[in-house]
Amino acid sequence: MTVPLTLLGLLEREPSHGYDLKRDYDAYFGRGKPLSFGQVYSTLSRLARDGKVVISEVEPGEGPDRKRYIITDAGATEVDAWLTEPVEPEPHLQTTLFAKVTLALMLGRPAEEYLDTQRAAHLRRMRELTEIKRTGGLVDALLADHGLFHLEADLRWIELTAARLDTLAKEVRR
């Protein structure tokens, strides 16, 4: 996800301070990977430099002055263009999973053990996501579903690859 465009989208919703933007980003988009304050403020600085946001008012705070950011027409145009463009489907033709299995076979290492370990890690993560779905709200459930579907696809690939390891080993050891 692109942080600058997401912050611009949040600003299109309403003018905000950096602290509020971080809070909203983390609440909706930062599950498992919250933004640092440094990233928020450096991104806002670049957006201001590029004419996509302006500072509307500066208020004294307990620490540094609090700046309220407003999206400009140029920023709103960029958000609109971003939202209307489809996300590029990623075919994942060179995944880390594939590279590890292939290299393990090339090097005469136990690829099946790697697949078993990876399967266990995927199942562990699936249990975590299922618990998030069970106990969280709609946003959490939708994000967990997205992750679960990807993990299910990986598990299908792991099973298919495990069944073909001998054939793949012959091909990559030539």
mmCIF file of C-alpha atoms in Angstrom:
data_model
loop_
_atom_site.group_PDB
_atom_site.id
_atom_site.type_symbol
_atom_site.label_atom_id
_atom_site.label_comp_id
_atom_site.label_asym_id
_atom_site.label_seq_id
_atom_site.Cartn_x
_atom_site.Cartn_y
_atom_site.Cartn_z
ATOM 1 C CA MET A 1 0.000 0.000 0.000
ATOM 2 C CA THR A 2 1.249 3.445 -0.752
ATOM 3 C CA VAL A 3 1.426 5.523 2.396
ATOM 4 C CA PRO A 4 1.389 8.982 0.743
ATOM 5 C CA LEU A 5 -1.783 8.281 -1.233
ATOM 6 C CA THR A 6 -3.478 6.719 1.761
ATOM 7 C CA LEU A 7 -2.655 9.760 3.907
ATOM 8 C CA LEU A 8 -3.954 12.013 1.125
ATOM 9 C CA GLY A 9 -7.177 10.018 1.091
ATOM 10 C CA LEU A 10 -7.555 10.442 4.829
ATOM 11 C CA LEU A 11 -6.972 14.177 4.406
ATOM 12 C CA GLU A 12 -9.594 14.355 1.669
ATOM 13 C CA ARG A 13 -12.040 12.987 4.226
ATOM 14 C CA GLU A 14 -11.154 15.778 6.674
ATOM 15 C CA PRO A 15 -8.265 18.108 7.520
ATOM 16 C CA SER A 16 -6.140 16.528 10.231
ATOM 17 C CA HIS A 17 -3.068 16.789 12.400
ATOM 18 C CA GLY A 18 -0.253 14.319 11.841
ATOM 19 C CA TYR A 19 -1.102 12.533 15.082
ATOM 20 C CA ASP A 20 -4.696 12.004 13.925
ATOM 21 C CA LEU A 21 -3.538 10.739 10.534
ATOM 22 C CA LYS A 22 -1.252 8.195 12.182
ATOM 23 C CA ARG A 23 -4.048 7.040 14.476
ATOM 24 C CA ASP A 24 -6.501 6.607 11.576
ATOM 25 C CA TYR A 25 -3.925 4.952 9.314
ATOM 26 C CA ASP A 26 -2.965 2.481 12.021
ATOM 27 C CA ALA A 27 -6.624 1.772 12.857
ATOM 28 C CA TYR A 28 -7.657 1.009 9.275
ATOM 29 C CA PHE A 29 -4.542 0.120 7.314
ATOM 30 C CA GLY A 30 -1.651 -0.512 9.678
ATOM 31 C CA ARG A 31 -2.685 -3.860 11.123
ATOM 32 C CA GLY A 32 0.549 -5.498 12.144
ATOM 33 C CA LYS A 33 2.638 -2.687 10.662
ATOM 34 C CA PRO A 34 1.803 0.708 12.160
ATOM 35 C CA LEU A 35 3.398 3.849 10.801
ATOM 36 C CA SER A 36 6.067 5.599 12.792
ATOM 37 C CA PHE A 37 5.503 9.250 13.585
ATOM 38 C CA GLY A 38 8.682 10.027 11.654
ATOM 39 C CA GLN A 39 7.248 8.421 8.519
ATOM 40 C CA VAL A 40 3.982 10.341 8.878
ATOM 41 C CA TYR A 41 5.677 13.708 9.244
ATOM 42 C CA SER A 42 8.298 13.127 6.546
ATOM 43 C CA THR A 43 5.532 12.039 4.167
ATOM 44 C CA LEU A 44 3.468 15.114 5.023
ATOM 45 C CA SER A 45 6.525 17.291 4.441
ATOM 46 C CA ARG A 46 7.029 15.792 0.970
ATOM 47 C CA LEU A 47 3.332 16.139 0.160
ATOM 48 C CA ALA A 48 3.479 19.818 1.188
ATOM 49 C CA ARG A 49 6.645 20.344 -0.863
ATOM 50 C CA ASP A 50 4.890 18.803 -3.886
ATOM 51 C CA GLY A 51 1.803 21.006 -3.460
ATOM 52 C CA LYS A 52 -0.563 18.177 -2.516
ATOM 53 C CA VAL A 53 -1.264 19.423 1.016
ATOM 54 C CA VAL A 54 -1.029 22.755 2.802
ATOM 55 C CA ILE A 55 -0.891 23.667 6.453
ATOM 56 C CA SER A 56 -4.070 25.495 7.420
ATOM 57 C CA GLU A 57 -3.276 26.432 10.994
ATOM 58 C CA VAL A 58 -0.618 25.962 13.608
ATOM 59 C CA GLU A 59 -1.657 25.463 17.214
ATOM 60 C CA PRO A 60 0.610 25.333 20.224
ATOM 61 C CA GLY A 61 0.891 21.873 21.735
ATOM 62 C CA GLU A 62 2.553 20.248 24.719
ATOM 63 C CA GLY A 63 5.532 19.483 22.484
ATOM 64 C CA PRO A 64 6.052 20.894 19.003
ATOM 65 C CA ASP A 65 3.374 23.081 17.435
ATOM 66 C CA ARG A 66 0.450 21.090 16.014
ATOM 67 C CA LYS A 67 -0.094 21.647 12.295
ATOM 68 C CA ARG A 68 -3.431 20.913 10.650
ATOM 69 C CA TYR A 69 -2.999 19.643 7.096
ATOM 70 C CA ILE A 70 -5.505 20.157 4.263
ATOM 71 C CA ILE A 71 -5.450 18.401 0.909
ATOM 72 C CA THR A 72 -5.093 20.631 -2.154
ATOM 73 C CA ASP A 73 -6.877 20.233 -5.496
ATOM 74 C CA ALA A 74 -3.715 18.599 -6.868
ATOM 75 C CA GLY A 75 -3.727 16.119 -3.994
ATOM 76 C CA ALA A 76 -7.430 15.360 -4.455
ATOM 77 C CA THR A 77 -6.885 14.798 -8.174
ATOM 78 C CA GLU A 78 -4.096 12.343 -7.403
ATOM 79 C CA VAL A 79 -6.265 10.435 -4.921
ATOM 80 C CA ASP A 80 -9.098 10.282 -7.451
ATOM 81 C CA ALA A 81 -6.784 8.917 -10.156
ATOM 82 C CA TRP A 82 -5.324 6.361 -7.734
ATOM 83 C CA LEU A 83 -8.736 5.151 -6.586
ATOM 84 C CA THR A 84 -10.002 4.650 -10.136
ATOM 85 C CA GLU A 85 -6.971 2.670 -11.350
ATOM 86 C CA PRO A 86 -7.072 -1.087 -10.776
ATOM 87 C CA VAL A 87 -4.328 -2.653 -8.703
ATOM 88 C CA GLU A 88 -1.896 -4.574 -10.881
ATOM 89 C CA PRO A 89 -2.590 -8.287 -10.446
ATOM 90 C CA GLU A 90 0.573 -9.898 -9.156
ATOM 91 C CA PRO A 91 1.221 -13.260 -10.754
ATOM 92 C CA HIS A 92 3.850 -14.195 -8.169
ATOM 93 C CA LEU A 93 5.934 -16.053 -10.714
ATOM 94 C CA GLN A 94 9.088 -15.695 -8.614
ATOM 95 C CA THR A 95 8.099 -16.186 -5.016
ATOM 96 C CA THR A 96 10.377 -16.806 -2.078
ATOM 97 C CA LEU A 97 8.629 -20.137 -1.489
ATOM 98 C CA PHE A 98 9.489 -21.290 -4.995
ATOM 99 C CA ALA A 99 13.069 -20.044 -4.784
ATOM 100 C CA LYS A 100 13.719 -21.839 -1.485
ATOM 101 C CA VAL A 101 12.287 -25.148 -2.694
ATOM 102 C CA THR A 102 14.183 -24.998 -5.971
ATOM 103 C CA LEU A 103 17.467 -24.043 -4.324
ATOM 104 C CA ALA A 104 17.050 -26.741 -1.686
ATOM 105 C CA LEU A 105 16.653 -29.305 -4.465
ATOM 106 C CA MET A 106 19.582 -27.905 -6.453
ATOM 107 C CA LEU A 107 21.789 -28.067 -3.365
ATOM 108 C CA GLY A 108 20.679 -31.523 -2.321
ATOM 109 C CA ARG A 109 18.974 -30.268 0.817
ATOM 110 C CA PRO A 110 15.659 -31.560 2.214
ATOM 111 C CA ALA A 111 13.052 -29.512 0.334
ATOM 112 C CA GLU A 112 10.245 -31.610 1.788
ATOM 113 C CA GLU A 113 11.291 -30.594 5.315
ATOM 114 C CA TYR A 114 11.243 -26.956 4.246
ATOM 115 C CA LEU A 115 7.732 -27.410 2.815
ATOM 116 C CA ASP A 116 6.581 -29.091 6.053
ATOM 117 C CA THR A 117 8.005 -26.220 8.110
ATOM 118 C CA GLN A 118 6.393 -23.661 5.812
ATOM 119 C CA ARG A 119 3.050 -25.498 5.940
ATOM 120 C CA ALA A 120 3.154 -25.401 9.753
ATOM 121 C CA ALA A 121 3.932 -21.657 9.707
ATOM 122 C CA HIS A 122 1.029 -21.018 7.320
ATOM 123 C CA LEU A 123 -1.374 -23.044 9.460
ATOM 124 C CA ARG A 124 -0.235 -21.163 12.571
ATOM 125 C CA ARG A 125 -0.880 -17.831 10.846
ATOM 126 C CA MET A 126 -4.251 -19.059 9.604
ATOM 127 C CA ARG A 127 -5.267 -19.865 13.186
ATOM 128 C CA GLU A 128 -4.223 -16.352 14.246
ATOM 129 C CA LEU A 129 -6.227 -14.770 11.417
ATOM 130 C CA THR A 130 -9.246 -16.931 12.192
ATOM 131 C CA GLU A 131 -9.126 -15.701 15.792
ATOM 132 C CA ILE A 132 -8.913 -12.098 14.555
ATOM 133 C CA LYS A 133 -11.979 -12.750 12.387
ATOM 134 C CA ARG A 134 -13.835 -14.265 15.314
ATOM 135 C CA THR A 135 -13.092 -11.472 17.789
ATOM 136 C CA GLY A 136 -12.630 -8.378 15.606
ATOM 137 C CA GLY A 137 -14.936 -6.038 13.799
ATOM 138 C CA LEU A 138 -15.770 -5.949 10.111
ATOM 139 C CA VAL A 139 -12.521 -4.236 9.062
ATOM 140 C CA ASP A 140 -10.485 -6.867 10.901
ATOM 141 C CA ALA A 141 -12.601 -9.679 9.450
ATOM 142 C CA LEU A 142 -12.194 -8.456 5.873
ATOM 143 C CA LEU A 143 -8.431 -8.047 6.266
ATOM 144 C CA ALA A 144 -8.194 -11.481 7.891
ATOM 145 C CA ASP A 145 -10.205 -13.009 5.026
ATOM 146 C CA HIS A 146 -7.810 -11.478 2.505
ATOM 147 C CA GLY A 147 -4.857 -12.985 4.327
ATOM 148 C CA LEU A 148 -6.574 -16.348 4.743
ATOM 149 C CA PHE A 149 -7.351 -16.628 1.041
ATOM 150 C CA HIS A 150 -3.709 -15.948 0.149
ATOM 151 C CA LEU A 151 -2.503 -18.468 2.710
ATOM 152 C CA GLU A 152 -4.956 -21.061 1.372
ATOM 153 C CA ALA A 153 -3.560 -20.560 -2.120
ATOM 154 C CA ASP A 154 -0.021 -20.969 -0.766
ATOM 155 C CA LEU A 155 -1.044 -24.169 1.012
ATOM 156 C CA ARG A 156 -2.478 -25.575 -2.212
ATOM 157 C CA TRP A 157 0.817 -24.752 -3.927
ATOM 158 C CA ILE A 158 2.800 -26.378 -1.097
ATOM 159 C CA GLU A 159 0.756 -29.582 -1.434
ATOM 160 C CA LEU A 160 1.085 -29.635 -5.225
ATOM 161 C CA THR A 161 4.816 -28.988 -5.059
ATOM 162 C CA ALA A 162 5.351 -31.637 -2.376
ATOM 163 C CA ALA A 163 3.666 -34.148 -4.666
ATOM 164 C CA ARG A 164 6.005 -33.143 -7.520
ATOM 165 C CA LEU A 165 9.315 -32.811 -5.652
ATOM 166 C CA ASP A 166 10.932 -35.827 -7.317
ATOM 167 C CA THR A 167 10.092 -34.567 -10.802
ATOM 168 C CA LEU A 168 11.188 -31.023 -9.949
ATOM 169 C CA ALA A 169 14.446 -32.321 -8.452
ATOM 170 C CA LYS A 170 15.279 -34.111 -11.707
ATOM 171 C CA GLU A 171 14.595 -30.970 -13.709
ATOM 172 C CA VAL A 172 16.609 -28.546 -11.567
ATOM 173 C CA ARG A 173 19.601 -30.860 -11.011
ATOM 174 C CA ARG A 174 20.440 -31.190 -14.698
#
